[in-house]
CSV table of C-alpha atoms in Angstrom, one decimal:
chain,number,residue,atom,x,y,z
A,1,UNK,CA,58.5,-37.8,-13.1
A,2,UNK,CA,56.2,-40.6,-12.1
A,3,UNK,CA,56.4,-44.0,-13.5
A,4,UNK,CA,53.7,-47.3,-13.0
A,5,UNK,CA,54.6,-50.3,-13.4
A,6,UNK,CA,51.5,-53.1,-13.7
A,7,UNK,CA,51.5,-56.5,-13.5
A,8,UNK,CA,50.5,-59.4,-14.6
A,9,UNK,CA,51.1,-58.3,-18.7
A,10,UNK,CA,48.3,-61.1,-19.0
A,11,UNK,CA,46.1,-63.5,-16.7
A,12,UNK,CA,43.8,-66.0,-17.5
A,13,UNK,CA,41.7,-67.0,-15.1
A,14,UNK,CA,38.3,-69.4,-14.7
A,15,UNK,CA,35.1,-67.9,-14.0
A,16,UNK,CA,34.1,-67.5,-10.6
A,17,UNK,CA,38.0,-66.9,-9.4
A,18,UNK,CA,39.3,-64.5,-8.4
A,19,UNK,CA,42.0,-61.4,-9.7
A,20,UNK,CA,44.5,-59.5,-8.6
A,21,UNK,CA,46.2,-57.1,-10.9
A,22,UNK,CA,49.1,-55.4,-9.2
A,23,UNK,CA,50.8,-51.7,-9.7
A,24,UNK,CA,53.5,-49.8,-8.3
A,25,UNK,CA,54.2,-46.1,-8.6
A,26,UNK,CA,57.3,-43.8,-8.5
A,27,UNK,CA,55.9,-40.5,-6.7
A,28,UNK,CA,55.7,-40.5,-3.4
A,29,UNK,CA,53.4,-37.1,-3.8
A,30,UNK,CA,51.1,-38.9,-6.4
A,31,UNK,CA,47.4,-38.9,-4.3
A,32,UNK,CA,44.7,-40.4,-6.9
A,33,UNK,CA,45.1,-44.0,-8.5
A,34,UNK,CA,41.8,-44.9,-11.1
A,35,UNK,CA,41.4,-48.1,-12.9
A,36,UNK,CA,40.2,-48.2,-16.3
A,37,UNK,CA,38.9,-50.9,-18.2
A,38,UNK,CA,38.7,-51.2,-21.9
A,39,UNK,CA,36.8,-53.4,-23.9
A,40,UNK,CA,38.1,-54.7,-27.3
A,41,UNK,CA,37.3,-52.1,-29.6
A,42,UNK,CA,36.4,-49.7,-27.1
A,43,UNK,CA,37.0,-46.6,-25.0
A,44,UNK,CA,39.3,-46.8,-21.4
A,45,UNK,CA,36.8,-46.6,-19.2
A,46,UNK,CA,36.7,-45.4,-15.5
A,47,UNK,CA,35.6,-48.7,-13.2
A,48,UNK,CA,37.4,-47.6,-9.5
A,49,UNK,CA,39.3,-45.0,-8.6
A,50,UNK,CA,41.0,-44.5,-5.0
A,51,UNK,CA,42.3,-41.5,-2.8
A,52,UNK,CA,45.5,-41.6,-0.9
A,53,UNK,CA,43.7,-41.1,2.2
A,54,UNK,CA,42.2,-44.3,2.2
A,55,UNK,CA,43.3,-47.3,2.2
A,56,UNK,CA,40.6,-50.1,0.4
A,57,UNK,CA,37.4,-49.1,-1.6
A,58,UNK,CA,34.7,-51.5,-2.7
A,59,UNK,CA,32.2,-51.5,-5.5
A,60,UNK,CA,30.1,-54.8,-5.5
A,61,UNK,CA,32.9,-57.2,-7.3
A,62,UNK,CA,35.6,-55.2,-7.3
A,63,UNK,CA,37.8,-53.2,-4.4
A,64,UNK,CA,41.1,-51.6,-5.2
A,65,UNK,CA,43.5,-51.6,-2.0
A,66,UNK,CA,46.7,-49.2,-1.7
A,67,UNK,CA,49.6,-49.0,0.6
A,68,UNK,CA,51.1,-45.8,0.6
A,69,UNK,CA,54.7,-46.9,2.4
A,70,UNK,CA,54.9,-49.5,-0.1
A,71,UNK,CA,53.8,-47.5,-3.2
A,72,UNK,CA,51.9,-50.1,-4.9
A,73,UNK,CA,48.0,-50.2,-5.4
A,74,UNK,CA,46.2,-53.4,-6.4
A,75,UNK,CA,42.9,-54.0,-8.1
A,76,UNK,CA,40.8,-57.4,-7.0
A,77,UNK,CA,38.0,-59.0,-8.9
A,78,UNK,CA,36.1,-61.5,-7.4
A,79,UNK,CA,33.7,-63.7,-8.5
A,80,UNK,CA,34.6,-63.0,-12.4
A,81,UNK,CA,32.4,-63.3,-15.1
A,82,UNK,CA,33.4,-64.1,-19.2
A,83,UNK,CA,32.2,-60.1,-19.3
A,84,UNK,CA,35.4,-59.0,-17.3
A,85,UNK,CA,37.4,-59.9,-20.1
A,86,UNK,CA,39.2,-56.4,-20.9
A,87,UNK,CA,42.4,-54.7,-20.8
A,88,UNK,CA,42.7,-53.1,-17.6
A,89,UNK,CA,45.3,-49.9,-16.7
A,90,UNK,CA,46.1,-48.6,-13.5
A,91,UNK,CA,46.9,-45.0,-13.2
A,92,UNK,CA,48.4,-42.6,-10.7
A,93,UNK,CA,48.3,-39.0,-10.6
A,94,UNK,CA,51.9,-37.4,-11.7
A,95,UNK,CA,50.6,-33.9,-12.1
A,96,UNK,CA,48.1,-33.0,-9.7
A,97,UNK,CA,48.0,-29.6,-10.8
A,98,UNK,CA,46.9,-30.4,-14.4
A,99,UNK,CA,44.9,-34.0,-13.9
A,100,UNK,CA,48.0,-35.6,-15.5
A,101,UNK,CA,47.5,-39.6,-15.1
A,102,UNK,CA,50.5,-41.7,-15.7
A,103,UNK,CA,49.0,-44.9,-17.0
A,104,UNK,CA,50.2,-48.7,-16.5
A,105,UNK,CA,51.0,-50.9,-19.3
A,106,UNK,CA,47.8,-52.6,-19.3
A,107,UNK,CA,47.0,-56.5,-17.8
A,108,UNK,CA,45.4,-58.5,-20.2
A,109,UNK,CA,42.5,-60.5,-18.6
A,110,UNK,CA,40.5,-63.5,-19.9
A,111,UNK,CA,37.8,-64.7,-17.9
A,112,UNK,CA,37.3,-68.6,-19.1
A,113,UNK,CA,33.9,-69.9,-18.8
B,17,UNK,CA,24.9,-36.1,-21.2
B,18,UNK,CA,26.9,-36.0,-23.4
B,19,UNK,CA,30.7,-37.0,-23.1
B,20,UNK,CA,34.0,-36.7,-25.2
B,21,UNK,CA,33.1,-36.4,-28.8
B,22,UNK,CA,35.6,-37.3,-31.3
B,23,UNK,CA,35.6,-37.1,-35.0
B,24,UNK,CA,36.3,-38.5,-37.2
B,25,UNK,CA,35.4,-42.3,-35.7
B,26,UNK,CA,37.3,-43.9,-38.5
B,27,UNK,CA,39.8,-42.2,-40.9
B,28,UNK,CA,41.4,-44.3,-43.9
B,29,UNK,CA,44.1,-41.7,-45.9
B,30,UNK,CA,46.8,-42.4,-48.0
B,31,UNK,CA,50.6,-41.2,-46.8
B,32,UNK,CA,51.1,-38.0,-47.3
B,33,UNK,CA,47.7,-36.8,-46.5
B,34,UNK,CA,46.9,-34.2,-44.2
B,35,UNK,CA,44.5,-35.6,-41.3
B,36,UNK,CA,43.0,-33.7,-38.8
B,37,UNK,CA,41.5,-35.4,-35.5
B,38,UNK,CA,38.9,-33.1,-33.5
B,39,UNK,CA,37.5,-33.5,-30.0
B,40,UNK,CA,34.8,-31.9,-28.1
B,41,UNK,CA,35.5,-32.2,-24.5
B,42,UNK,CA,32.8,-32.1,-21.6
B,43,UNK,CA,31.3,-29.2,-20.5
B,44,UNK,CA,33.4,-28.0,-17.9
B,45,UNK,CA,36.3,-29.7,-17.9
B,46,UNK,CA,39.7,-27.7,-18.5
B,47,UNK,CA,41.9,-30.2,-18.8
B,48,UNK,CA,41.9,-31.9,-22.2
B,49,UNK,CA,44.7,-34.9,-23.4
B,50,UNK,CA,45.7,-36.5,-26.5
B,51,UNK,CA,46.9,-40.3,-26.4
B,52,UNK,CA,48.0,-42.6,-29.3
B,53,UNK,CA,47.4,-46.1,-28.6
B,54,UNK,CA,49.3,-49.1,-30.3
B,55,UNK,CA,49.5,-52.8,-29.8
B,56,UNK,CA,53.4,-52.2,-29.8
B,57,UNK,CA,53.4,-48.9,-27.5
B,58,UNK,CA,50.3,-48.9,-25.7
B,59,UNK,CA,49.0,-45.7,-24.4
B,60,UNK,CA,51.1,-42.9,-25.4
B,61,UNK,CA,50.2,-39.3,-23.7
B,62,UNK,CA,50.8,-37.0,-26.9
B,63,UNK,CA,50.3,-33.4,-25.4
B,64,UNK,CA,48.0,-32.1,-22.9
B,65,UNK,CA,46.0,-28.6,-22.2
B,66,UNK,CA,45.1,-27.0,-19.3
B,67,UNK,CA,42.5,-23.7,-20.0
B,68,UNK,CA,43.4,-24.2,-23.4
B,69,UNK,CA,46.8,-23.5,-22.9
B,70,UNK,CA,49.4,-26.2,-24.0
B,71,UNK,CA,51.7,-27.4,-20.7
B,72,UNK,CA,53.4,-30.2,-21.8
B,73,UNK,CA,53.8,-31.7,-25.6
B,74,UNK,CA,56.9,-33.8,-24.5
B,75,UNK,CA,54.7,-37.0,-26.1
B,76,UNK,CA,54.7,-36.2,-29.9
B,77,UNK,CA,56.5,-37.9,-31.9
B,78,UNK,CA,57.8,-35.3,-34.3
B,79,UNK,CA,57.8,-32.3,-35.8
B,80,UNK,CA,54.6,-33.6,-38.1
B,81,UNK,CA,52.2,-33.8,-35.1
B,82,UNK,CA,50.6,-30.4,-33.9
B,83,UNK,CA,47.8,-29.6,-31.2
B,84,UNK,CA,45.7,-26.4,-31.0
B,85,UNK,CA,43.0,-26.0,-29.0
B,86,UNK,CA,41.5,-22.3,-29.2
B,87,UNK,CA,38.8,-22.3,-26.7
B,88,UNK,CA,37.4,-24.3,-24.5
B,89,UNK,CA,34.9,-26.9,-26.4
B,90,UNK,CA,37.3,-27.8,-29.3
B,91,UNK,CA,40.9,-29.4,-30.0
B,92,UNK,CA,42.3,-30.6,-33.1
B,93,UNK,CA,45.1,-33.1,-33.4
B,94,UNK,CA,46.8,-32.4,-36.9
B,95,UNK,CA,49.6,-34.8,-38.9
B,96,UNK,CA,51.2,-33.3,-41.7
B,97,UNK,CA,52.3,-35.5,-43.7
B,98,UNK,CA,50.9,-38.5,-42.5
B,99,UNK,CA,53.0,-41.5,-42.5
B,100,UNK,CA,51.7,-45.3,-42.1
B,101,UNK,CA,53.8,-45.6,-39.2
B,102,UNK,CA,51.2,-43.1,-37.6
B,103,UNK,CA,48.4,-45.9,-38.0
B,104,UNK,CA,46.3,-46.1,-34.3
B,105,UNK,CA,43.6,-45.5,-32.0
B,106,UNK,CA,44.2,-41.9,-31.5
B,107,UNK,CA,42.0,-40.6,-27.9
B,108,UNK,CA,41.2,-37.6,-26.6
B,109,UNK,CA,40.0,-37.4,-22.9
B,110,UNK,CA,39.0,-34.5,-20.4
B,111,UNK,CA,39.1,-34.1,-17.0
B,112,UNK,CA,37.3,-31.6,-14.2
B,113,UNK,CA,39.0,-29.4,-12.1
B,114,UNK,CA,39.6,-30.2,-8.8
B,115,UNK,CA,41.7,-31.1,-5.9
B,116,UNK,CA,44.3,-33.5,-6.0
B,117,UNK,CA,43.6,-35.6,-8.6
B,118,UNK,CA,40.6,-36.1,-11.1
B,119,UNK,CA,39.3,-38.8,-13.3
B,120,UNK,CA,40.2,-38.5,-16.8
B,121,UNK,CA,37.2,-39.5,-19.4
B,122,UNK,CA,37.8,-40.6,-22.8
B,123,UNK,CA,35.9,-40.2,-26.2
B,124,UNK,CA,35.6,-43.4,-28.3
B,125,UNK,CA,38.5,-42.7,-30.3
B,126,UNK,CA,39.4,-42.1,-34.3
B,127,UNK,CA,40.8,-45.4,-35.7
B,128,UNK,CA,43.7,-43.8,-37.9
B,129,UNK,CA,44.8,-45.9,-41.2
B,130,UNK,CA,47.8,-44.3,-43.5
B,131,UNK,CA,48.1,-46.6,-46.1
């Protein structure tokens, strides 16, 4: 079955840099890859989410790039802000059939004013 | 619009207990999950439907843990007999049908404590 692997565990970073969290996947026949963010205390929520056919998507700060030969799928946030403080997760799609999502471990990130 | 419900949002039981954890998915969705989320174990994927029919409850834990969901706006997550080792953030999340992959959307969660 599929298996993601995410990295950094945690990353601390200063506001107005920029991040990269990184993920690789298993499945070569995996074809969707979301990012969720979850506040403390909160629900995972859907931020970005990209398609095999494509290659980089962009929403204002963030962008999620893949490379399909490589099977690994980044997320970048630029220009961070104390509010992108979360737990993010990376997710690839294991079961397309059902919507199964095989989730990362998580990256820690803390945005330091 | 309404999105996953869960109930209820906070559950404090002594071991032993029966608890039961419901979830309302979104309209239209026919693919409903159950995770267990721990500091130690993160998210766990505990059993997932597909038009209310189990396909795959590889994730629970044990024999204690059972998942119904008899039709198509209601699941219930039942432990029996709790233990305090079954302490979490228990989600449920649904998804839309559709090709290749869709995004899964969670409910905000029933904080579990078996004391």
């Amino acid at each position: 079955g599929e298996n993601v692997e995410q990295h950094p565990s945690t990353l601390s970073v200063q506001e107005g840099d920029s991040a990269v969290i990184k993920c690789t996947y298993s499945d070569s026949a995996s074809n969707y890859f979301p990012w969720y963010k979850q506040e403390l205390g909160k629900r995972p929520q859907l931020i970005i989410d990209i398609r095999s056919n494509v290659g980089e998507k962009k929403d204002q700060r963030i962008a999620v790039t893949l490379n399909k030969t490589a099977k690994h799928f980044s997320l970048h946030i630029t220009e961070t802000q104390p509010e992108d403080s979360a737990v993010y997760f990376c997710a690839a799609s294991g079961d397309t059939g059902f919507q199964k999502l095989v989730f990362g471990t998580g990256t820690r990130l803390l945005v330091s004013p | 619009d309404a999105g996953v419900i869960q109930s209820p949002r906070h559950e404090v039981t002594e071991m032993g207990q029966e608890v039961t954890l419901r979830c309302k998915p979104i309209s239209g969705h026919n693919s409903l999950f159950w995770y267990r989320q721990t500091m130690m174990r993160g998210l766990e994927l505990l059993i997932y439907f597909n038009n209310n029919v189990p396909i795959d409850d590889s994730g629970m834990p044990e024999d204690r843990f059972s998942a119904k969901m008899p039709n198509a706006s209601f699941s219930t997550l039942k432990i029996q007999p709790s233990e305090p080792r079954d302490s979490a953030v228990y989600f449920c999340a649904s998804s839309f049908p559709g090709q290749g992959g869709q995004p899964q959307h969670f409910g905000d969660g029933t904080r579990l404590s078996i004391l």
